[in-house]
């Protein structure tokens, strides 16, 4: 309940209001509105190989694309909080990257842009020269199995692959700390982060 109040009630509405104040027709939604996001319970694997119950944490199973396309066709910008509904009416908290990936896949988006607090993907995070400007899904899988991609970057890269497999054309991870990074990515040919392709 607290997660839903904060993500859907406060942050979502603050973002929607801020964007609307700048001239966008922003509409705040959560995944429970019109069954926008349907999820199933998610489990983690414990050190002994057994499933760990994460509580009300879910993974997206279905996106109600019609709700989004109707809003977009009418000129609205949907702002979606990562709270989803379960089969029996329960509420699930879902990783926001995975929600973005599922939504972009369902919409067959030209590009999914993930803002991060690093430039993108590195072979060695300590070596700036090892920065990877472009990578495909097969190489991502290799790097995960080899341990090149590790820690918190694993779910982010899994989200990228998931988005592409579900229909997004490309995914880019960019550094949100850089001023105008989003504009640089959208309006220049060079881009500014790591592009993940099929």
CSV table of N, CA, C and O in Angstrom, one decimal, residues 94-158:
chain,number,residue,atom,x,y,z
A,94,UNK,N,6.7,-3.6,-9.5
A,94,UNK,CA,7.5,-4.2,-10.6
A,94,UNK,C,8.6,-3.2,-10.9
A,94,UNK,O,8.5,-2.0,-10.8
A,95,UNK,N,9.8,-3.8,-11.1
A,95,UNK,CA,11.0,-3.0,-11.5
A,95,UNK,C,10.6,-2.1,-12.7
A,95,UNK,O,10.1,-2.5,-13.7
A,96,UNK,N,10.9,-0.8,-12.5
A,96,UNK,CA,10.5,0.2,-13.5
A,96,UNK,C,11.1,0.0,-14.9
A,96,UNK,O,10.5,0.2,-15.9
A,97,UNK,N,12.4,-0.5,-14.9
A,97,UNK,CA,13.0,-0.8,-16.2
A,97,UNK,C,12.2,-1.8,-16.9
A,97,UNK,O,12.0,-1.7,-18.2
A,98,UNK,N,11.8,-2.9,-16.2
A,98,UNK,CA,11.1,-3.9,-16.9
A,98,UNK,C,9.7,-3.5,-17.4
A,98,UNK,O,9.2,-3.9,-18.4
A,99,UNK,N,9.1,-2.6,-16.6
A,99,UNK,CA,7.8,-2.0,-17.1
A,99,UNK,C,8.0,-1.2,-18.3
A,99,UNK,O,7.3,-1.4,-19.3
A,100,UNK,N,9.1,-0.4,-18.4
A,100,UNK,CA,9.4,0.4,-19.6
A,100,UNK,C,9.6,-0.5,-20.7
A,100,UNK,O,9.2,-0.3,-21.9
A,101,UNK,N,10.4,-1.6,-20.5
A,101,UNK,CA,10.7,-2.6,-21.6
A,101,UNK,C,9.4,-3.2,-22.1
A,101,UNK,O,9.2,-3.4,-23.3
A,102,UNK,N,8.5,-3.6,-21.2
A,102,UNK,CA,7.3,-4.3,-21.6
A,102,UNK,C,6.4,-3.4,-22.4
A,102,UNK,O,5.8,-3.7,-23.4
A,103,UNK,N,6.3,-2.1,-21.9
A,103,UNK,CA,5.5,-1.1,-22.6
A,103,UNK,C,6.0,-0.8,-24.0
A,103,UNK,O,5.3,-0.7,-25.0
A,104,UNK,N,7.3,-0.6,-24.1
A,104,UNK,CA,8.0,-0.2,-25.4
A,104,UNK,C,7.8,-1.4,-26.3
A,104,UNK,O,7.6,-1.2,-27.5
A,105,UNK,N,7.9,-2.6,-25.8
A,105,UNK,CA,7.8,-3.8,-26.7
A,105,UNK,C,6.3,-3.9,-27.2
A,105,UNK,O,6.1,-4.1,-28.4
A,106,UNK,N,5.4,-3.7,-26.3
A,106,UNK,CA,4.0,-3.8,-26.7
A,106,UNK,C,3.6,-2.7,-27.8
A,106,UNK,O,2.8,-2.9,-28.7
A,107,UNK,N,4.2,-1.5,-27.6
A,107,UNK,CA,4.0,-0.4,-28.6
A,107,UNK,C,4.8,-0.5,-29.8
A,107,UNK,O,4.7,0.4,-30.7
A,108,UNK,N,5.7,-1.5,-29.9
A,108,UNK,CA,6.7,-1.6,-31.0
A,108,UNK,C,7.4,-0.3,-31.2
A,108,UNK,O,7.6,0.3,-32.3
A,109,UNK,N,7.9,0.2,-30.1
A,109,UNK,CA,8.6,1.5,-30.0
A,109,UNK,C,9.8,1.6,-30.9
A,109,UNK,O,10.6,0.6,-31.0
A,110,UNK,N,10.1,2.7,-31.5
A,110,UNK,CA,11.3,2.9,-32.3
A,110,UNK,C,12.5,2.9,-31.4
A,110,UNK,O,13.6,2.4,-31.8
A,111,UNK,N,12.4,3.4,-30.2
A,111,UNK,CA,13.5,3.5,-29.3
A,111,UNK,C,13.0,3.6,-27.8
A,111,UNK,O,12.1,4.3,-27.5
A,112,UNK,N,13.6,2.8,-27.0
A,112,UNK,CA,13.5,2.9,-25.5
A,112,UNK,C,14.7,3.5,-25.0
A,112,UNK,O,15.8,3.0,-25.2
A,113,UNK,N,14.6,4.6,-24.2
A,113,UNK,CA,15.7,5.2,-23.6
A,113,UNK,C,15.7,5.1,-22.1
A,113,UNK,O,14.7,5.5,-21.5
A,114,UNK,N,16.7,4.5,-21.5
A,114,UNK,CA,16.8,4.3,-20.1
A,114,UNK,C,17.9,5.2,-19.5
A,114,UNK,O,19.0,5.2,-19.9
A,115,UNK,N,17.4,6.1,-18.6
A,115,UNK,CA,18.3,7.0,-18.0
A,115,UNK,C,19.0,6.3,-16.8
A,115,UNK,O,18.3,5.7,-16.0
A,116,UNK,N,20.3,6.4,-16.7
A,116,UNK,CA,21.1,5.8,-15.6
A,116,UNK,C,22.0,6.8,-15.0
A,116,UNK,O,21.9,8.0,-15.3
A,117,UNK,N,22.8,6.4,-14.0
A,117,UNK,CA,23.7,7.3,-13.4
A,117,UNK,C,25.2,7.0,-13.8
A,117,UNK,O,26.1,7.3,-13.2
A,118,UNK,N,25.3,6.2,-15.0
A,118,UNK,CA,26.6,6.0,-15.6
A,118,UNK,C,26.4,6.2,-17.1
A,118,UNK,O,25.3,6.3,-17.6
A,119,UNK,N,27.5,6.3,-17.8
A,119,UNK,CA,27.5,6.6,-19.2
A,119,UNK,C,26.8,5.5,-20.0
A,119,UNK,O,26.1,5.8,-21.0
A,120,UNK,N,27.0,4.3,-19.6
A,120,UNK,CA,26.4,3.2,-20.3
A,120,UNK,C,27.1,1.9,-19.9
A,120,UNK,O,27.4,1.7,-18.7
A,121,UNK,N,27.3,1.0,-20.8
A,121,UNK,CA,27.9,-0.3,-20.5
A,121,UNK,C,29.4,-0.3,-20.7
A,121,UNK,O,29.9,0.3,-21.7
A,122,UNK,N,30.2,-0.9,-19.8
A,122,UNK,CA,31.6,-1.0,-19.9
A,122,UNK,C,32.0,-2.5,-19.7
A,122,UNK,O,31.4,-3.3,-19.0
A,123,UNK,N,33.1,-2.8,-20.4
A,123,UNK,CA,33.7,-4.2,-20.2
A,123,UNK,C,34.4,-4.2,-18.8
A,123,UNK,O,34.4,-5.2,-18.1
A,124,UNK,N,34.9,-3.0,-18.4
A,124,UNK,CA,35.5,-2.9,-17.1
A,124,UNK,C,35.2,-1.5,-16.6
A,124,UNK,O,35.6,-0.5,-17.2
A,125,UNK,N,34.3,-1.4,-15.6
A,125,UNK,CA,33.8,-0.1,-15.1
A,125,UNK,C,34.9,0.9,-14.7
A,125,UNK,O,34.7,2.1,-14.7
A,126,UNK,N,36.1,0.3,-14.3
A,126,UNK,CA,37.2,1.1,-13.9
A,126,UNK,C,38.0,1.7,-15.1
A,126,UNK,O,38.9,2.5,-14.9
A,127,UNK,N,37.7,1.2,-16.3
A,127,UNK,CA,38.5,1.6,-17.5
A,127,UNK,C,37.6,2.3,-18.5
A,127,UNK,O,36.8,1.7,-19.1
A,128,UNK,N,37.8,3.6,-18.6
A,128,UNK,CA,36.9,4.4,-19.5
A,128,UNK,C,37.1,4.0,-21.0
A,128,UNK,O,36.2,4.0,-21.8
A,129,UNK,N,38.3,3.4,-21.3
A,129,UNK,CA,38.5,3.0,-22.7
A,129,UNK,C,37.7,1.7,-23.0
A,129,UNK,O,37.6,1.4,-24.2
A,130,UNK,N,37.1,1.1,-22.0
A,130,UNK,CA,36.4,-0.2,-22.3
A,130,UNK,C,34.9,0.1,-22.5
A,130,UNK,O,34.1,-0.8,-22.5
A,131,UNK,N,34.5,1.4,-22.6
A,131,UNK,CA,33.1,1.7,-22.9
A,131,UNK,C,32.6,1.0,-24.2
A,131,UNK,O,33.3,1.0,-25.2
A,132,UNK,N,31.4,0.6,-24.1
A,132,UNK,CA,30.8,-0.1,-25.2
A,132,UNK,C,29.6,0.7,-25.8
A,132,UNK,O,28.6,0.8,-25.2
A,133,UNK,N,29.8,1.4,-27.0
A,133,UNK,CA,28.8,2.2,-27.5
A,133,UNK,C,27.6,1.5,-28.2
A,133,UNK,O,26.5,2.0,-28.2
A,134,UNK,N,27.9,0.2,-28.6
A,134,UNK,CA,26.8,-0.6,-29.2
A,134,UNK,C,27.0,-2.0,-29.0
A,134,UNK,O,28.2,-2.5,-29.0
A,135,UNK,N,26.0,-2.8,-28.7
A,135,UNK,CA,26.1,-4.2,-28.4
A,135,UNK,C,24.8,-4.9,-28.8
A,135,UNK,O,23.7,-4.3,-28.8
A,136,UNK,N,24.9,-6.1,-29.2
A,136,UNK,CA,23.6,-6.9,-29.6
A,136,UNK,C,23.3,-7.9,-28.5
A,136,UNK,O,24.1,-8.1,-27.6
A,137,UNK,N,22.1,-8.4,-28.6
A,137,UNK,CA,21.6,-9.3,-27.5
A,137,UNK,C,22.4,-10.5,-27.3
A,137,UNK,O,22.6,-11.0,-26.2
A,138,UNK,N,22.9,-11.1,-28.4
A,138,UNK,CA,23.8,-12.3,-28.2
A,138,UNK,C,25.0,-12.0,-27.4
A,138,UNK,O,25.4,-12.8,-26.6
A,139,UNK,N,25.6,-10.9,-27.7
A,139,UNK,CA,26.9,-10.5,-26.9
A,139,UNK,C,26.5,-10.2,-25.5
A,139,UNK,O,27.3,-10.5,-24.6
A,140,UNK,N,25.4,-9.6,-25.3
A,140,UNK,CA,24.9,-9.3,-23.9
A,140,UNK,C,24.9,-10.6,-23.1
A,140,UNK,O,25.4,-10.7,-22.0
A,141,UNK,N,24.2,-11.7,-23.7
A,141,UNK,CA,24.1,-13.0,-23.1
A,141,UNK,C,25.5,-13.6,-22.8
A,141,UNK,O,25.7,-14.1,-21.7
A,142,UNK,N,26.4,-13.4,-23.7
A,142,UNK,CA,27.8,-13.9,-23.5
A,142,UNK,C,28.5,-13.2,-22.3
A,142,UNK,O,29.1,-13.8,-21.5
A,143,UNK,N,28.3,-11.9,-22.3
A,143,UNK,CA,29.0,-11.1,-21.3
A,143,UNK,C,28.4,-11.4,-19.9
A,143,UNK,O,29.1,-11.3,-18.9
A,144,UNK,N,27.1,-11.7,-19.8
A,144,UNK,CA,26.5,-12.0,-18.5
A,144,UNK,C,27.1,-13.4,-18.1
A,144,UNK,O,27.5,-13.5,-16.9
A,145,UNK,N,27.1,-14.3,-19.0
A,145,UNK,CA,27.6,-15.7,-18.6
A,145,UNK,C,29.1,-15.6,-18.2
A,145,UNK,O,29.6,-16.4,-17.4
A,146,UNK,N,29.9,-14.7,-18.8
A,146,UNK,CA,31.3,-14.6,-18.6
A,146,UNK,C,31.6,-13.7,-17.3
A,146,UNK,O,32.7,-13.6,-16.9
A,147,UNK,N,30.6,-13.0,-16.8
A,147,UNK,CA,30.8,-12.2,-15.7
A,147,UNK,C,31.2,-10.8,-16.0
A,147,UNK,O,31.5,-9.9,-15.1
A,148,UNK,N,31.3,-10.4,-17.3
A,148,UNK,CA,31.7,-9.1,-17.7
A,148,UNK,C,30.6,-8.1,-17.3
A,148,UNK,O,30.8,-7.0,-16.8
A,149,UNK,N,29.3,-8.5,-17.6
A,149,UNK,CA,28.2,-7.8,-17.1
A,149,UNK,C,27.8,-8.4,-15.8
A,149,UNK,O,27.5,-9.6,-15.7
A,150,UNK,N,27.8,-7.6,-14.7
A,150,UNK,CA,27.5,-8.2,-13.4
A,150,UNK,C,26.7,-7.2,-12.5
A,150,UNK,O,26.4,-6.1,-12.9
A,151,UNK,N,26.3,-7.6,-11.3
A,151,UNK,CA,25.6,-6.8,-10.4
A,151,UNK,C,24.3,-6.2,-10.9
A,151,UNK,O,23.6,-6.8,-11.6
A,152,UNK,N,24.2,-4.9,-10.6
A,152,UNK,CA,22.9,-4.2,-11.0
A,152,UNK,C,22.8,-4.0,-12.4
A,152,UNK,O,21.7,-3.7,-12.9
A,153,UNK,N,23.8,-4.2,-13.2
A,153,UNK,CA,23.7,-4.0,-14.7
A,153,UNK,C,23.0,-5.3,-15.3
A,153,UNK,O,22.5,-5.1,-16.4
A,154,UNK,N,23.0,-6.4,-14.6
A,154,UNK,CA,22.4,-7.6,-15.2
A,154,UNK,C,20.9,-7.4,-15.4
A,154,UNK,O,20.4,-7.6,-16.5
A,155,UNK,N,20.1,-6.9,-14.4
A,155,UNK,CA,18.7,-6.7,-14.7
A,155,UNK,C,18.4,-5.6,-15.7
A,155,UNK,O,17.5,-5.7,-16.5
A,156,UNK,N,19.2,-4.6,-15.7
A,156,UNK,CA,19.1,-3.5,-16.7
A,156,UNK,C,19.3,-4.1,-18.1
A,156,UNK,O,18.5,-3.8,-19.1
A,157,UNK,N,20.3,-4.9,-18.3
A,157,UNK,CA,20.5,-5.5,-19.6
A,157,UNK,C,19.5,-6.5,-20.0
A,157,UNK,O,19.1,-6.7,-21.2
A,158,UNK,N,19.0,-7.3,-19.0
A,158,UNK,CA,17.9,-8.2,-19.3
A,158,UNK,C,16.7,-7.5,-19.7
A,158,UNK,O,15.9,-7.9,-20.6
